PDB file of C-alpha atoms in Angstrom:
ATOM      1  CA  MET A  24      86.867 103.131  82.276  1.00 92.00           C
ATOM      2  CA  ALA A  25      87.710 103.634  85.942  1.00 90.00           C
ATOM      3  CA  VAL A  26      91.177 104.719  87.024  1.00 93.00           C
ATOM      4  CA  TYR A  27      92.304 104.233  90.607  1.00 94.00           C
ATOM      5  CA  GLU A  28      95.439 105.866  92.006  1.00 95.00           C
ATOM      6  CA  GLY A  29      96.853 106.492  95.421  1.00 96.00           C
ATOM      7  CA  ASN A  30      97.708 110.008  96.484  1.00 95.00           C
ATOM      8  CA  PHE A  31      99.710 111.936  99.051  1.00 96.00           C
ATOM      9  CA  VAL A  32      97.094 114.436 100.206  1.00 94.00           C
ATOM     10  CA  GLN A  33      94.276 112.397 101.782  1.00 91.00           C
ATOM     11  CA  THR A  34      96.446 111.348 104.699  1.00 94.00           C
ATOM     12  CA  GLY A  35      94.860 113.107 107.666  1.00 93.00           C
ATOM     13  CA  ASP A  36      93.171 110.009 109.071  1.00 96.00           C
ATOM     14  CA  LEU A  37      95.632 107.303 108.006  1.00 98.00           C
ATOM     15  CA  ARG A  38      96.956 104.914 110.643  1.00 98.00           C
ATOM     16  CA  LEU A  39     100.441 103.524 110.045  1.00 98.00           C
ATOM     17  CA  ALA A  40     102.766 101.102 111.788  1.00 98.00           C
ATOM     18  CA  ILE A  41     106.520 101.094 111.391  1.00 98.00           C
ATOM     19  CA  VAL A  42     108.400  97.897 112.235  1.00 98.00           C
ATOM     20  CA  ILE A  43     112.105  98.583 112.764  1.00 98.00           C
ATOM     21  CA  SER A  44     114.981  96.128 113.145  1.00 98.00           C
ATOM     22  CA  ARG A  45     117.456  96.947 115.921  1.00 97.00           C
ATOM     23  CA  PHE A  46     120.236  94.993 114.180  1.00 96.00           C
ATOM     24  CA  ASN A  47     122.292  97.347 112.000  1.00 95.00           C
ATOM     25  CA  ASP A  48     120.585 100.142 113.933  1.00 94.00           C
ATOM     26  CA  LEU A  49     122.857 102.791 112.430  1.00 96.00           C
ATOM     27  CA  ILE A  50     121.237 102.096 109.077  1.00 97.00           C
ATOM     28  CA  ALA A  51     117.736 101.425 110.410  1.00 97.00           C
ATOM     29  CA  GLY A  52     117.808 104.651 112.439  1.00 97.00           C
ATOM     30  CA  LYS A  53     118.686 106.685 109.357  1.00 98.00           C
ATOM     31  CA  LEU A  54     115.933 104.978 107.347  1.00 98.00           C
ATOM     32  CA  LEU A  55     113.473 105.786 110.132  1.00 98.00           C
ATOM     33  CA  GLU A  56     114.501 109.456 110.065  1.00 98.00           C
ATOM     34  CA  GLY A  57     113.924 109.642 106.302  1.00 98.00           C
ATOM     35  CA  CYS A  58     110.602 107.851 106.655  1.00 98.00           C
ATOM     36  CA  GLN A  59     109.413 110.181 109.409  1.00 98.00           C
ATOM     37  CA  ASP A  60     110.474 113.242 107.426  1.00 98.00           C
ATOM     38  CA  ALA A  61     108.412 112.165 104.412  1.00 98.00           C
ATOM     39  CA  LEU A  62     105.382 111.306 106.537  1.00 98.00           C
ATOM     40  CA  LYS A  63     105.544 114.596 108.430  1.00 97.00           C
ATOM     41  CA  ARG A  64     105.781 116.607 105.211  1.00 97.00           C
ATOM     42  CA  HIS A  65     102.637 114.847 103.983  1.00 97.00           C
ATOM     43  CA  GLY A  66     100.447 115.603 106.970  1.00 96.00           C
ATOM     44  CA  ILE A  67     101.154 112.619 109.249  1.00 97.00           C
ATOM     45  CA  ASP A  68     101.845 113.259 112.935  1.00 97.00           C
ATOM     46  CA  VAL A  69     104.999 111.269 113.732  1.00 97.00           C
ATOM     47  CA  SER A  70     105.527 112.601 117.259  1.00 94.00           C
ATOM     48  CA  SER A  71     105.721 110.346 120.305  1.00 90.00           C
ATOM     49  CA  GLU A  72     102.148 111.403 121.167  1.00 93.00           C
ATOM     50  CA  SER A  73     100.903 110.545 117.690  1.00 93.00           C
ATOM     51  CA  GLN A  74      97.630 108.727 117.206  1.00 95.00           C
ATOM     52  CA  GLN A  75      98.586 108.057 113.583  1.00 97.00           C
ATOM     53  CA  VAL A  76     101.870 106.158 113.813  1.00 98.00           C
ATOM     54  CA  ASP A  77     102.911 103.297 116.090  1.00 98.00           C
ATOM     55  CA  TYR A  78     106.486 102.047 116.276  1.00 97.00           C
ATOM     56  CA  TYR A  79     107.449  98.404 116.803  1.00 98.00           C
ATOM     57  CA  TRP A  80     111.080  97.503 117.444  1.00 98.00           C
ATOM     58  CA  VAL A  81     112.267  93.939 116.778  1.00 98.00           C
ATOM     59  CA  PRO A  82     115.692  92.316 117.327  1.00 98.00           C
ATOM     60  CA  GLY A  83     116.603  91.843 113.666  1.00 97.00           C
ATOM     61  CA  SER A  84     115.297  91.824 110.123  1.00 97.00           C
ATOM     62  CA  PHE A  85     114.371  88.142 110.357  1.00 97.00           C
ATOM     63  CA  GLU A  86     111.779  89.005 113.034  1.00 98.00           C
ATOM     64  CA  VAL A  87     110.179  91.805 111.016  1.00 98.00           C
ATOM     65  CA  PRO A  88     107.751  89.665 108.928  1.00 98.00           C
ATOM     66  CA  VAL A  89     106.022  87.943 111.852  1.00 98.00           C
ATOM     67  CA  VAL A  90     105.290  91.249 113.569  1.00 98.00           C
ATOM     68  CA  ALA A  91     104.216  92.864 110.295  1.00 98.00           C
ATOM     69  CA  HIS A  92     101.857  89.943 109.618  1.00 98.00           C
ATOM     70  CA  GLN A  93     100.255  90.177 113.055  1.00 98.00           C
ATOM     71  CA  LEU A  94      99.806  93.927 112.696  1.00 98.00           C
ATOM     72  CA  ALA A  95      98.278  93.515 109.249  1.00 98.00           C
ATOM     73  CA  GLN A  96      95.864  90.884 110.588  1.00 98.00           C
ATOM     74  CA  SER A  97      94.775  93.275 113.349  1.00 98.00           C
ATOM     75  CA  ARG A  98      93.214  95.579 110.695  1.00 96.00           C
ATOM     76  CA  ARG A  99      94.291  98.527 112.848  1.00 98.00           C
ATOM     77  CA  TYR A 100      96.578 100.033 110.219  1.00 98.00           C
ATOM     78  CA  ASP A 101      96.171 101.329 106.670  1.00 98.00           C
ATOM     79  CA  ALA A 102      99.786 100.406 105.866  1.00 98.00           C
ATOM     80  CA  ILE A 103     102.815  98.943 107.578  1.00 98.00           C
ATOM     81  CA  ILE A 104     106.377 100.034 106.813  1.00 99.00           C
ATOM     82  CA  CYS A 105     109.195  97.555 107.509  1.00 98.00           C
ATOM     83  CA  LEU A 106     112.656  99.034 108.030  1.00 98.00           C
ATOM     84  CA  GLY A 107     116.017  97.355 108.465  1.00 98.00           C
ATOM     85  CA  ALA A 108     119.219  96.301 106.771  1.00 98.00           C
ATOM     86  CA  VAL A 109     120.828  92.995 105.886  1.00 97.00           C
ATOM     87  CA  ILE A 110     124.478  93.389 104.924  1.00 97.00           C
ATOM     88  CA  ARG A 111     126.419  90.626 103.195  1.00 95.00           C
ATOM     89  CA  GLY A 112     129.148  88.989 105.261  1.00 88.00           C
ATOM     90  CA  GLN A 113     131.571  86.121 104.812  1.00 87.00           C
ATOM     91  CA  THR A 114     128.936  83.368 105.146  1.00 88.00           C
ATOM     92  CA  PRO A 115     125.691  82.422 103.339  1.00 90.00           C
ATOM     93  CA  HIS A 116     123.731  83.842 106.288  1.00 91.00           C
ATOM     94  CA  PHE A 117     122.927  86.963 104.220  1.00 94.00           C
ATOM     95  CA  ASP A 118     121.275  84.925 101.477  1.00 94.00           C
ATOM     96  CA  TYR A 119     119.043  83.006 103.878  1.00 95.00           C
ATOM     97  CA  VAL A 120     117.973  86.029 105.900  1.00 96.00           C
ATOM     98  CA  ALA A 121     117.403  88.307 102.889  1.00 96.00           C
ATOM     99  CA  ALA A 122     115.340  85.664 101.078  1.00 97.00           C
ATOM    100  CA  GLU A 123     113.155  84.786 104.069  1.00 97.00           C
ATOM    101  CA  VAL A 124     112.546  88.404 105.061  1.00 98.00           C
ATOM    102  CA  THR A 125     111.539  89.241 101.505  1.00 97.00           C
ATOM    103  CA  LYS A 126     109.143  86.294 101.264  1.00 98.00           C
ATOM    104  CA  GLY A 127     107.720  86.945 104.718  1.00 98.00           C
ATOM    105  CA  ILE A 128     106.941  90.603 104.102  1.00 98.00           C
ATOM    106  CA  ALA A 129     105.401  89.836 100.718  1.00 98.00           C
ATOM    107  CA  ALA A 130     103.278  87.071 102.268  1.00 98.00           C
ATOM    108  CA  ALA A 131     102.061  89.357 105.072  1.00 98.00           C
ATOM    109  CA  SER A 132     100.792  91.872 102.550  1.00 97.00           C
ATOM    110  CA  PHE A 133      99.393  89.401 100.042  1.00 96.00           C
ATOM    111  CA  ARG A 134      97.518  87.318 102.607  1.00 96.00           C
ATOM    112  CA  THR A 135      95.931  90.199 104.496  1.00 96.00           C
ATOM    113  CA  GLY A 136      95.323  92.779 101.781  1.00 95.00           C
ATOM    114  CA  VAL A 137      97.108  95.405 103.889  1.00 97.00           C
ATOM    115  CA  PRO A 138     100.028  97.182 102.211  1.00 98.00           C
ATOM    116  CA  VAL A 139     103.237  96.036 103.907  1.00 98.00           C
ATOM    117  CA  ILE A 140     106.131  98.047 102.532  1.00 98.00           C
ATOM    118  CA  PHE A 141     109.476  96.306 102.022  1.00 98.00           C
ATOM    119  CA  GLY A 142     111.998  98.754 103.476  1.00 98.00           C
ATOM    120  CA  ILE A 143     114.757  96.284 104.241  1.00 98.00           C
ATOM    121  CA  LEU A 144     118.008  97.298 102.583  1.00 97.00           C
ATOM    122  CA  THR A 145     120.002  94.390 101.215  1.00 97.00           C
ATOM    123  CA  ALA A 146     123.537  95.565 100.568  1.00 97.00           C
ATOM    124  CA  ASP A 147     126.897  93.990  99.853  1.00 96.00           C
ATOM    125  CA  THR A 148     128.759  96.443 102.090  1.00 96.00           C
ATOM    126  CA  LEU A 149     128.160  98.848 104.946  1.00 95.00           C
ATOM    127  CA  GLN A 150     129.112 101.680 102.582  1.00 96.00           C
ATOM    128  CA  GLN A 151     126.342 100.701 100.141  1.00 96.00           C
ATOM    129  CA  ALA A 152     123.831 100.617 102.974  1.00 97.00           C
ATOM    130  CA  LEU A 153     124.945 104.016 104.282  1.00 97.00           C
ATOM    131  CA  GLU A 154     124.625 105.531 100.804  1.00 97.00           C
ATOM    132  CA  ARG A 155     121.003 104.342 100.642  1.00 97.00           C
ATOM    133  CA  ALA A 156     120.255 105.482 104.183  1.00 97.00           C
ATOM    134  CA  GLY A 157     121.233 109.105 103.798  1.00 93.00           C
ATOM    135  CA  ILE A 158     124.689 109.725 102.337  1.00 89.00           C
ATOM    136  CA  LYS A 159     123.448 109.871  98.732  1.00 92.00           C
ATOM    137  CA  ASN A 160     119.702 109.550  99.288  1.00 95.00           C
ATOM    138  CA  ASN A 161     117.460 108.162 101.989  1.00 97.00           C
ATOM    139  CA  LYS A 162     115.342 105.201 100.938  1.00 98.00           C
ATOM    140  CA  GLY A 163     113.271 105.702 104.103  1.00 98.00           C
ATOM    141  CA  TRP A 164     111.614 108.626 102.314  1.00 98.00           C
ATOM    142  CA  GLU A 165     110.668 106.394  99.375  1.00 98.00           C
ATOM    143  CA  TYR A 166     109.276 103.698 101.665  1.00 98.00           C
ATOM    144  CA  ALA A 167     107.048 106.257 103.385  1.00 98.00           C
ATOM    145  CA  MET A 168     105.810 107.553 100.045  1.00 98.00           C
ATOM    146  CA  SER A 169     104.985 104.010  98.926  1.00 98.00           C
ATOM    147  CA  ALA A 170     103.023 103.472 102.132  1.00 98.00           C
ATOM    148  CA  LEU A 171     100.978 106.641 101.640  1.00 98.00           C
ATOM    149  CA  GLU A 172     100.247 105.871  98.012  1.00 98.00           C
ATOM    150  CA  MET A 173      99.256 102.267  98.703  1.00 98.00           C
ATOM    151  CA  ALA A 174      97.163 103.129 101.776  1.00 98.00           C
ATOM    152  CA  THR A 175      95.128 105.697  99.863  1.00 97.00           C
ATOM    153  CA  LEU A 176      94.803 103.366  96.863  1.00 97.00           C
ATOM    154  CA  MET A 177      93.584 100.465  99.010  1.00 96.00           C
ATOM    155  CA  ARG A 178      90.880 102.683 100.478  1.00 94.00           C
ATOM    156  CA  GLN A 179      89.541 102.938  96.936  1.00 94.00           C
ATOM    157  CA  VAL A 180      89.947  99.215  96.265  1.00 93.00           C
ATOM    158  CA  ALA A 181      88.381  97.952  99.512  1.00 88.00           C
ATOM    159  CA  PRO A 182      84.768  98.793  98.610  1.00 89.00           C
ATOM    160  CA  LEU A 183      85.153  96.802  95.386  1.00 88.00           C
ATOM    161  CA  LEU A 184      85.974  93.714  97.434  1.00 83.00           C
ATOM    162  CA  GLN A 185      83.258  93.991 100.057  1.00 79.00           C
ATOM    163  CA  GLY A 186      80.486  92.262  98.175  1.00 65.00           C
ATOM    164  CA  SER A 187      79.436  94.997  95.786  1.00 55.00           C
ATOM    165  CA  ASP A 188      77.584  93.117  93.084  1.00 48.00           C
ATOM    166  CA  ARG A 189      76.999  95.276  90.046  1.00 47.00           C
ATOM    167  CA  ALA A 190      74.822  92.657  88.386  1.00 41.00           C
ATOM    168  CA  GLY A 191      71.879  93.558  90.611  1.00 41.00           C
ATOM    169  CA  ASN A 192      72.306  97.268  90.019  1.00 42.00           C
ATOM    170  CA  ASN A 193      72.904  97.799  86.340  1.00 37.00           C
ATOM    171  CA  GLY A 194      73.146  94.419  84.654  1.00 35.00           C
ATOM    172  CA  ALA A 195      76.941  94.384  84.524  1.00 36.00           C
ATOM    173  CA  ALA A 196      78.766  91.351  85.778  1.00 37.00           C
ATOM    174  CA  SER A 197      80.328  91.549  89.191  1.00 38.00           C
ATOM    175  CA  ARG A 198      84.052  92.245  89.297  1.00 35.00           C
ATOM    176  CA  PRO A 199      86.414  89.396  90.122  1.00 38.00           C
ATOM    177  CA  SER A 200      88.053  89.477  93.530  1.00 40.00           C
ATOM    178  CA  LEU A 201      91.696  90.353  93.943  1.00 40.00           C
ATOM    179  CA  PRO A 202      94.224  87.866  95.324  1.00 41.00           C
ATOM    180  CA  GLY A 203      93.303  86.974  98.874  1.00 42.00           C
ATOM    181  CA  GLY A 204      89.593  87.438  98.190  1.00 41.00           C
ATOM    182  CA  ALA A 205      87.121  89.719  99.922  1.00 38.00           C
ATOM    183  CA  GLU A 206      87.563  87.849 103.185  1.00 40.00           C
ATOM    184  CA  ALA A 207      91.142  89.149 103.356  1.00 42.00           C
ATOM    185  CA  LEU A 208      89.827  92.642 104.032  1.00 39.00           C
ATOM    186  CA  GLN A 209      87.246  91.783 106.662  1.00 41.00           C
ATOM    187  CA  PRO A 210      88.053  92.145 110.382  1.00 42.00           C
ATOM    188  CA  GLY A 211      88.280  89.033 112.498  1.00 43.00           C
ATOM    189  CA  VAL A 212      89.194  86.621 109.703  1.00 38.00           C
ATOM    190  CA  THR A 213      92.122  84.370 110.554  1.00 37.00           C
ATOM    191  CA  LEU A 214      94.275  82.733 107.972  1.00 35.00           C
ATOM    192  CA  GLU A 215      95.144  79.497 109.729  1.00 36.00           C
ATOM    193  CA  SER A 216      96.398  77.885 106.554  1.00 35.00           C
ATOM    194  CA  ALA A 217      98.632  80.836 105.698  1.00 36.00           C
ATOM    195  CA  ALA A 218     102.251  80.079 106.412  1.00 36.00           C
ATOM    196  CA  TYR A 219     105.182  81.966 105.047  1.00 31.00           C
TER     197      TYR A 219
END
């Protein structure tokens, strides 16, 4: 039986992207601070001269998925962290934005095979968002940890998807592909039919 797990120590050569929403920047800025703190404490250079982390700022949370999807398709990054906040107001706008951002981020990850971490707070009030962005705890830390764990796990999974056929080696049947298929992990493949 094989057991595959991500870890927080084999991070020295990871490449990460962080996509941050400018809307509700008080919250997003705090999430970014927590995220950077966790990454730094686990061996990732988060400085402005870093070759490990790139930062992408977008107008609002609704724009996060399209940028995350493009970055995932580029195959340049081991994981992408999406940060922002959608806070409920007096209109149904919250419901539409929160639902579409959630679906878009999930689709970006699922269709490319690159871990895209959902770090968009969805809160009923500004107070709830602030509590999750540093007053009680900082979810940015958790999002960074998820990115590290998934990036190191996917490095173990990727070779299983790149055409390794065990039938020719030891008589065992080849392993089934994961969602998205092996082509999802190969550079240069476009997913024209993929819409979110």
